[in-house]
Protein backbone atom coordinates (compact mmCIF):
# COMPACT_ATOMS: atom_id res chain seq x y z
CA MET A 1 243.84 -207.93 83.48
CA LYS A 2 244.87 -205.02 81.00
CA ILE A 3 244.69 -205.69 77.45
CA THR A 4 247.03 -203.95 75.14
CA PRO A 5 246.40 -203.61 71.26
CA LEU A 6 249.45 -205.79 70.80
CA ASP A 7 247.58 -208.55 72.87
CA ILE A 8 244.64 -208.33 70.65
CA GLN A 9 246.77 -208.54 67.48
CA GLN A 10 248.68 -211.46 68.73
CA MET A 11 245.82 -213.40 70.26
CA GLN A 12 245.48 -217.06 68.89
CA PHE A 13 242.24 -218.79 69.13
CA ARG A 14 241.70 -222.47 68.66
CA THR A 15 239.86 -223.74 66.01
CA SER A 16 237.34 -226.49 66.01
CA LEU A 17 235.42 -228.01 63.45
CA ARG A 18 232.60 -226.09 63.38
CA GLY A 19 234.31 -222.81 64.74
CA TYR A 20 234.38 -219.33 63.73
CA SER A 21 235.80 -218.26 60.29
CA LYS A 22 239.70 -217.78 60.95
CA ARG A 23 239.75 -214.76 58.40
CA GLU A 24 236.82 -212.75 60.01
CA VAL A 25 238.14 -213.28 63.54
CA ASP A 26 241.61 -212.11 62.47
CA HIS A 27 240.06 -209.04 60.37
CA PHE A 28 237.67 -208.18 63.45
CA LEU A 29 241.04 -208.57 66.00
CA GLU A 30 242.70 -206.31 63.62
CA ASP A 31 240.02 -203.75 63.47
CA LEU A 32 239.82 -204.08 67.41
CA ALA A 33 243.36 -203.68 67.88
CA GLN A 34 243.45 -200.60 65.76
CA THR A 35 240.47 -199.10 67.58
CA VAL A 36 242.21 -199.80 71.02
CA GLU A 37 245.43 -198.42 69.83
CA GLY A 38 243.83 -195.07 68.49
CA LEU A 39 241.90 -195.12 72.14
CA THR A 40 245.18 -195.70 73.88
CA ARG A 41 246.83 -192.83 71.81
CA GLU A 42 243.68 -190.62 72.51
CA ASN A 43 243.61 -191.56 76.21
CA GLN A 44 247.47 -190.81 76.79
CA ALA A 45 247.20 -187.48 74.63
CA LEU A 46 244.15 -186.58 77.13
CA ARG A 47 246.41 -187.70 80.06
CA ASP A 48 249.21 -185.50 78.66
CA LYS A 49 246.67 -182.61 78.02
CA LEU A 50 245.15 -183.14 81.41
CA ALA A 51 248.72 -182.96 83.17
CA ALA A 52 249.60 -179.88 81.21
CA THR A 53 246.37 -178.27 82.12
CA GLU A 54 246.73 -179.14 85.64
CA GLU A 55 250.44 -177.51 85.63
CA GLN A 56 248.82 -174.36 83.90
CA LEU A 57 246.33 -174.40 86.59
CA ALA A 58 248.98 -174.53 89.34
CA VAL A 59 250.87 -171.73 87.60
CA LEU A 60 247.88 -169.53 87.31
CA LYS A 61 246.69 -170.38 90.85
CA LYS A 62 250.27 -169.29 91.94
CA SER A 63 249.96 -166.31 89.61
CA GLU A 64 246.66 -165.43 91.11
CA SER A 65 248.08 -165.72 94.66
CA THR A 66 250.86 -163.52 93.58
CA LEU A 67 248.59 -161.13 91.96
CA SER A 68 246.14 -161.26 94.89
CA HIS A 69 249.07 -160.53 97.25
CA ALA A 70 250.22 -157.79 95.27
CA LEU A 71 246.83 -156.23 95.09
CA VAL A 72 246.82 -156.21 98.76
CA THR A 73 250.06 -154.89 98.95
CA ALA A 74 249.17 -151.99 96.55
CA GLN A 75 246.04 -151.21 98.43
CA ALA A 76 248.10 -151.00 101.71
CA PHE A 77 250.55 -148.89 100.09
CA THR A 78 247.87 -146.42 98.62
CA ASP A 79 246.24 -146.45 101.81
CA ASP A 80 249.60 -145.34 103.74
CA LEU A 81 250.24 -142.89 100.74
CA LYS A 82 246.66 -141.38 101.44
CA GLN A 83 247.32 -141.35 105.47
CA ALA A 84 250.68 -139.78 104.79
CA ALA A 85 249.40 -137.33 102.45
CA GLN A 86 246.40 -136.44 104.79
CA ARG A 87 249.09 -136.07 107.84
CA ASP A 88 250.96 -133.81 105.39
CA ALA A 89 247.81 -131.85 104.57
CA GLU A 90 246.94 -131.17 108.10
CA LEU A 91 250.59 -130.48 109.24
CA ILE A 92 250.78 -127.84 106.20
CA MET A 93 247.38 -126.33 107.52
CA LYS A 94 248.59 -126.28 111.01
CA GLU A 95 251.75 -124.30 110.00
CA ALA A 96 249.90 -122.18 107.71
CA GLU A 97 247.42 -121.26 110.53
CA LEU A 98 250.24 -120.61 112.98
CA LYS A 99 252.13 -118.54 110.50
CA ALA A 100 248.90 -116.27 109.73
CA ALA A 101 248.35 -116.05 113.51
CA GLU A 102 252.09 -114.89 113.89
CA LEU A 103 251.67 -112.58 111.16
CA VAL A 104 248.54 -111.13 112.53
CA ARG A 105 250.46 -110.59 115.92
CA GLU A 106 253.28 -108.93 114.15
CA ALA A 107 250.88 -106.62 112.18
CA GLN A 108 248.92 -105.71 115.18
CA ALA A 109 252.24 -105.00 117.15
CA GLU A 110 253.34 -102.99 114.30
CA LEU A 111 250.03 -100.94 114.21
CA ALA A 112 250.30 -100.42 118.04
CA GLY A 113 253.73 -99.34 117.52
CA THR A 114 252.81 -97.13 114.72
CA GLN A 115 249.74 -95.62 116.69
CA ARG A 116 252.11 -94.76 119.60
CA GLU A 117 254.65 -92.96 117.24
CA ILE A 118 251.67 -90.97 115.90
CA LEU A 119 250.66 -90.08 119.32
CA ASP A 120 253.97 -89.17 120.28
CA LEU A 121 254.48 -87.06 117.06
CA ARG A 122 251.15 -85.18 117.79
CA LYS A 123 252.45 -84.59 121.39
CA GLN A 124 255.69 -83.34 119.94
CA ARG A 125 253.96 -81.12 117.37
CA LEU A 126 251.58 -79.63 120.09
CA MET A 127 254.75 -79.06 122.28
CA ALA A 128 256.55 -77.53 119.48
CA ILE A 129 253.36 -75.18 118.53
CA GLU A 130 253.35 -74.22 122.04
CA ARG A 131 257.05 -73.35 122.40
CA LEU A 132 256.72 -71.16 119.11
CA ARG A 133 253.85 -69.47 120.60
CA SER A 134 255.63 -68.81 124.00
CA THR A 135 258.64 -67.93 122.07
CA LEU A 136 256.42 -65.49 119.70
CA ARG A 137 254.76 -64.17 123.14
CA SER A 138 258.25 -63.41 124.46
CA PHE A 139 259.25 -61.69 121.35
CA GLU A 140 256.22 -59.69 121.44
CA ARG A 141 256.87 -58.64 124.89
CA MET A 142 260.42 -57.59 124.10
CA VAL A 143 259.10 -55.62 121.10
CA GLU A 144 256.42 -53.96 123.32
CA ILE A 145 259.15 -53.32 126.10
CA GLU A 146 261.46 -51.80 123.25
CA MET A 147 258.59 -49.95 121.91
CA GLY A 148 257.58 -48.74 125.30
CA ASP A 149 261.19 -47.85 125.93
CA GLU A 150 261.29 -45.76 122.75
CA ALA A 151 258.18 -44.10 123.45
CA HIS A 152 259.67 -43.00 126.87
CA ALA A 153 262.74 -41.92 125.50
CA ASP A 154 261.00 -39.70 122.99
CA GLN A 155 258.95 -38.53 125.72
CA ALA A 156 262.05 -37.85 127.85
CA GLU A 157 263.78 -36.06 124.83
CA LYS A 158 260.65 -34.00 124.59
CA LEU A 159 260.66 -32.98 127.85
CA ILE A 160 264.38 -32.32 127.92
CA GLY A 161 264.76 -30.61 124.81
CA GLY A 162 261.60 -28.90 124.87
């Protein structure tokens, strides 16, 4: 049976001839009622505080779960970003290597073309020099012939005029 402070306050004892002092019993019951009432209030306050604490605990556990999930999600996102950045870096490196190889091929092709042009120009120079020499020789022969004709003409004049 549950006894409340009100039950204690309203409790009536039978009195007998040699029984307890009514005043002392009433005074004791009053003190007891106040003590039980205080304990009941304290008990209720503790129950309320426990309920509030359990609510806070539930909220904190939910927050912890949410934060844990957010942390896992953030870590996964970070890992994805790292992998994407790694892939992008590798792609950029491959593109740079291909571009560098293409530039080297183009430079080598241009060098080979320039070397061919230089050889062609050297051949043309040699051919031009040879043509000039040939032309000079032709002129030299023509001059010699002219000189020879003049010498013959002078001799012929000397013979005729002479």
